[in-house]
PDB file of C-alpha atoms in Angstrom:
ATOM      1  CA  MET L 224      60.150 220.202  26.886  1.00 88.00           C
ATOM      2  CA  ALA L 225      62.542 222.086  25.787  1.00 92.00           C
ATOM      3  CA  ASP L 226      66.171 222.506  28.100  1.00 94.00           C
ATOM      4  CA  PHE L 227      67.684 226.328  28.473  1.00 93.00           C
ATOM      5  CA  PHE L 228      71.759 227.143  28.016  1.00 94.00           C
ATOM      6  CA  THR L 229      73.746 228.974  28.622  1.00 96.00           C
ATOM      7  CA  HIS L 230      77.179 228.352  26.878  1.00 97.00           C
ATOM      8  CA  PHE L 231      80.534 230.591  26.946  1.00 97.00           C
ATOM      9  CA  SER L 232      84.322 229.541  26.006  1.00 98.00           C
ATOM     10  CA  CYS L 233      86.573 232.158  27.071  1.00 98.00           C
ATOM     11  CA  VAL L 234      90.593 232.505  27.581  1.00 98.00           C
ATOM     12  CA  LEU L 235      91.539 234.702  30.279  1.00 98.00           C
ATOM     13  CA  ASP L 236      95.385 234.965  31.321  1.00 98.00           C
ATOM     14  CA  VAL L 237      97.064 234.917  35.044  1.00 98.00           C
ATOM     15  CA  GLY L 238     100.426 235.699  33.917  1.00 96.00           C
ATOM     16  CA  SER L 239     102.952 232.501  34.153  1.00 97.00           C
ATOM     17  CA  ALA L 240     101.584 228.102  35.962  1.00 97.00           C
ATOM     18  CA  ARG L 241     101.975 228.682  39.296  1.00 97.00           C
ATOM     19  CA  ASN L 242      99.282 231.878  39.380  1.00 98.00           C
ATOM     20  CA  ALA L 243      97.072 229.088  36.984  1.00 98.00           C
ATOM     21  CA  ALA L 244      97.607 227.222  39.426  1.00 97.00           C
ATOM     22  CA  ARG L 245      96.420 229.419  42.417  1.00 97.00           C
ATOM     23  CA  ALA L 246      93.308 229.901  40.724  1.00 98.00           C
ATOM     24  CA  MET L 247      92.187 226.679  41.056  1.00 96.00           C
ATOM     25  CA  THR L 248      92.582 227.554  44.910  1.00 96.00           C
ATOM     26  CA  ILE L 249      90.344 230.260  43.944  1.00 96.00           C
ATOM     27  CA  TYR L 250      87.253 228.422  41.383  1.00 95.00           C
ATOM     28  CA  LEU L 251      87.283 226.037  43.946  1.00 93.00           C
ATOM     29  CA  ASP L 252      87.102 228.345  46.939  1.00 93.00           C
ATOM     30  CA  LEU L 253      83.883 229.967  44.940  1.00 92.00           C
ATOM     31  CA  LEU L 254      82.858 226.993  44.699  1.00 89.00           C
ATOM     32  CA  ALA L 255      82.586 226.149  47.718  1.00 89.00           C
ATOM     33  CA  GLU L 256      81.071 230.026  48.640  1.00 88.00           C
ATOM     34  CA  TYR L 257      77.648 229.481  47.240  1.00 80.00           C
ATOM     35  CA  GLN L 258      77.955 225.109  48.216  1.00 77.00           C
ATOM     36  CA  ILE L 259      78.588 224.523  44.940  1.00 69.00           C
ATOM     37  CA  ASP L 260      79.311 220.262  43.678  1.00 61.00           C
ATOM     38  CA  ASP L 261      78.888 218.261  40.613  1.00 57.00           C
ATOM     39  CA  ALA L 262      74.684 218.068  41.209  1.00 54.00           C
ATOM     40  CA  GLY L 263      74.227 222.122  42.336  1.00 58.00           C
ATOM     41  CA  GLY L 264      74.996 222.363  39.151  1.00 67.00           C
ATOM     42  CA  ILE L 265      78.589 223.879  38.326  1.00 81.00           C
ATOM     43  CA  PRO L 266      78.138 226.952  36.743  1.00 88.00           C
ATOM     44  CA  PHE L 267      81.586 227.093  34.515  1.00 93.00           C
ATOM     45  CA  ALA L 268      84.728 225.140  34.279  1.00 94.00           C
ATOM     46  CA  VAL L 269      88.632 226.057  35.107  1.00 97.00           C
ATOM     47  CA  SER L 270      91.159 223.713  34.095  1.00 96.00           C
ATOM     48  CA  VAL L 271      95.035 224.703  32.449  1.00 96.00           C
ATOM     49  CA  GLU L 272      95.009 223.300  28.963  1.00 93.00           C
ATOM     50  CA  PRO L 273      99.111 223.460  26.791  1.00 90.00           C
ATOM     51  CA  ALA L 274      96.509 224.426  24.065  1.00 93.00           C
ATOM     52  CA  HIS L 275      95.967 228.007  25.629  1.00 95.00           C
ATOM     53  CA  GLY L 276      99.287 227.980  27.850  1.00 93.00           C
ATOM     54  CA  ALA L 277     100.330 227.037  31.013  1.00 93.00           C
ATOM     55  CA  GLY L 278      99.226 230.206  32.232  1.00 96.00           C
ATOM     56  CA  ARG L 279      95.971 230.656  30.458  1.00 98.00           C
ATOM     57  CA  LEU L 280      92.794 229.274  32.177  1.00 98.00           C
ATOM     58  CA  TRP L 281      89.774 228.224  29.783  1.00 98.00           C
ATOM     59  CA  ILE L 282      86.439 229.225  31.533  1.00 98.00           C
ATOM     60  CA  ARG L 283      84.222 227.779  30.204  1.00 97.00           C
ATOM     61  CA  ASP L 284      80.664 225.714  30.495  1.00 95.00           C
ATOM     62  CA  ASP L 285      80.622 222.707  30.395  1.00 88.00           C
ATOM     63  CA  ARG L 286      76.359 221.895  29.365  1.00 87.00           C
ATOM     64  CA  THR L 287      75.309 225.343  30.337  1.00 91.00           C
ATOM     65  CA  GLY L 288      77.102 227.952  33.127  1.00 92.00           C
ATOM     66  CA  GLU L 289      76.542 231.553  34.557  1.00 93.00           C
ATOM     67  CA  PRO L 290      78.233 234.564  32.779  1.00 95.00           C
ATOM     68  CA  ALA L 291      77.388 237.070  36.273  1.00 94.00           C
ATOM     69  CA  GLN L 292      79.808 233.570  38.197  1.00 94.00           C
ATOM     70  CA  VAL L 293      82.711 234.316  35.441  1.00 97.00           C
ATOM     71  CA  VAL L 294      82.787 238.114  36.459  1.00 97.00           C
ATOM     72  CA  VAL L 295      83.248 237.386  40.527  1.00 95.00           C
ATOM     73  CA  PHE L 296      86.014 234.593  39.455  1.00 97.00           C
ATOM     74  CA  VAL L 297      87.699 236.658  37.066  1.00 98.00           C
ATOM     75  CA  LEU L 298      87.619 239.621  39.859  1.00 98.00           C
ATOM     76  CA  ARG L 299      88.601 237.162  42.328  1.00 97.00           C
ATOM     77  CA  CYS L 300      91.886 236.331  40.251  1.00 98.00           C
ATOM     78  CA  ALA L 301      92.682 240.099  39.047  1.00 98.00           C
ATOM     79  CA  HIS L 302      92.814 240.984  42.523  1.00 98.00           C
ATOM     80  CA  LYS L 303      94.554 237.876  44.348  1.00 97.00           C
ATOM     81  CA  PHE L 304      97.129 238.287  40.550  1.00 98.00           C
ATOM     82  CA  ARG L 305      97.901 242.612  40.408  1.00 98.00           C
ATOM     83  CA  LEU L 306      96.613 241.755  36.106  1.00 98.00           C
ATOM     84  CA  THR L 307      96.092 244.244  34.945  1.00 98.00           C
ATOM     85  CA  GLY L 308      93.986 245.509  30.712  1.00 98.00           C
ATOM     86  CA  ARG L 309      91.220 245.472  29.348  1.00 98.00           C
ATOM     87  CA  TRP L 310      89.258 241.013  29.368  1.00 98.00           C
ATOM     88  CA  GLY L 311      86.075 240.446  28.015  1.00 98.00           C
ATOM     89  CA  PHE L 312      83.970 236.822  26.934  1.00 98.00           C
ATOM     90  CA  GLN L 313      80.864 236.577  25.434  1.00 98.00           C
ATOM     91  CA  TRP L 314      77.608 233.594  25.653  1.00 97.00           C
ATOM     92  CA  ALA L 315      75.292 231.706  24.012  1.00 97.00           C
ATOM     93  CA  ASN L 316      71.822 232.357  24.807  1.00 95.00           C
ATOM     94  CA  THR L 317      70.513 229.237  23.082  1.00 95.00           C
ATOM     95  CA  CYS L 318      67.125 226.273  23.899  1.00 94.00           C
ATOM     96  CA  THR L 319      66.607 222.688  22.364  1.00 95.00           C
ATOM     97  CA  ARG L 320      63.039 223.383  21.007  1.00 94.00           C
ATOM     98  CA  PRO L 321      62.044 226.810  18.847  1.00 91.00           C
ATOM     99  CA  ARG L 322      61.001 228.638  21.017  1.00 91.00           C
ATOM    100  CA  VAL L 323      59.856 232.870  21.317  1.00 88.00           C
ATOM    101  CA  ASN L 324      62.661 234.423  23.581  1.00 85.00           C
ATOM    102  CA  ALA L 325      64.635 231.186  23.918  1.00 88.00           C
ATOM    103  CA  PHE L 326      67.501 232.745  21.767  1.00 93.00           C
ATOM    104  CA  GLY L 327      70.257 235.543  23.105  1.00 95.00           C
ATOM    105  CA  GLY L 328      73.349 236.629  24.325  1.00 96.00           C
ATOM    106  CA  GLY L 329      75.120 239.322  25.406  1.00 96.00           C
ATOM    107  CA  ALA L 330      79.199 239.672  26.768  1.00 97.00           C
ATOM    108  CA  HIS L 331      81.075 242.005  29.295  1.00 98.00           C
ATOM    109  CA  VAL L 332      83.754 243.953  29.330  1.00 98.00           C
ATOM    110  CA  ILE L 333      86.614 244.579  32.724  1.00 98.00           C
ATOM    111  CA  ASP L 334      88.556 246.751  33.741  1.00 98.00           C
ATOM    112  CA  LEU L 335      91.448 244.582  35.591  1.00 98.00           C
ATOM    113  CA  GLY L 336      93.237 246.380  37.479  1.00 97.00           C
ATOM    114  CA  SER L 337      90.182 249.513  38.436  1.00 97.00           C
ATOM    115  CA  ARG L 338      88.570 245.508  38.540  1.00 97.00           C
ATOM    116  CA  GLU L 339      85.718 247.605  36.919  1.00 96.00           C
ATOM    117  CA  THR L 340      82.997 247.023  34.102  1.00 97.00           C
ATOM    118  CA  VAL L 341      83.440 248.635  31.333  1.00 97.00           C
ATOM    119  CA  ALA L 342      79.957 247.735  29.158  1.00 97.00           C
ATOM    120  CA  TRP L 343      77.780 244.982  29.062  1.00 95.00           C
ATOM    121  CA  ILE L 344      74.810 243.915  26.711  1.00 94.00           C
ATOM    122  CA  ALA L 345      72.732 241.604  26.886  1.00 93.00           C
ATOM    123  CA  THR L 346      70.545 241.622  23.971  1.00 93.00           C
ATOM    124  CA  TYR L 347      67.539 239.930  25.059  1.00 85.00           C
ATOM    125  CA  GLY L 348      66.662 243.349  27.361  1.00 83.00           C
ATOM    126  CA  TRP L 349      68.472 245.042  24.604  1.00 89.00           C
ATOM    127  CA  LEU L 350      65.978 244.001  22.107  1.00 89.00           C
ATOM    128  CA  GLU L 351      62.990 244.923  24.094  1.00 87.00           C
ATOM    129  CA  ASP L 352      64.631 248.282  24.278  1.00 89.00           C
ATOM    130  CA  THR L 353      65.109 248.868  20.924  1.00 92.00           C
ATOM    131  CA  ILE L 354      61.788 248.123  19.876  1.00 92.00           C
ATOM    132  CA  ALA L 355      59.721 249.881  22.112  1.00 93.00           C
ATOM    133  CA  GLY L 356      61.670 253.030  21.290  1.00 93.00           C
ATOM    134  CA  LYS L 357      64.260 252.916  24.157  1.00 87.00           C
ATOM    135  CA  THR L 358      67.229 253.732  23.104  1.00 75.00           C
TER     136      THR L 358
END
């Protein structure tokens, strides 16, 4: 039996320690909205770590994560704190055993000011399209 994981670790600068504390409420509200608890598998973890700075959120998976939920969270923070500029993160898809098509990854870039996706890629779809001559 193989276990599949999605791993990521990134930082979002929300501007201040006060905003970082307020962002934790946004995070908890998101979990409640999706009725996610520890038993259901939290799609990502958020904390403020001194090593990253008081106004920066460390966003990561604890065991496996959900990149789409990270995007939702970051967009909510961008709206609440009027963030601007571009922000992005990347992830890796892994497996505990060698399996065909079990490994890959992706990346997502957001314009925080417009709350729009600038670009994203998932390597599985890219690989399939490139092999098929679609790109």
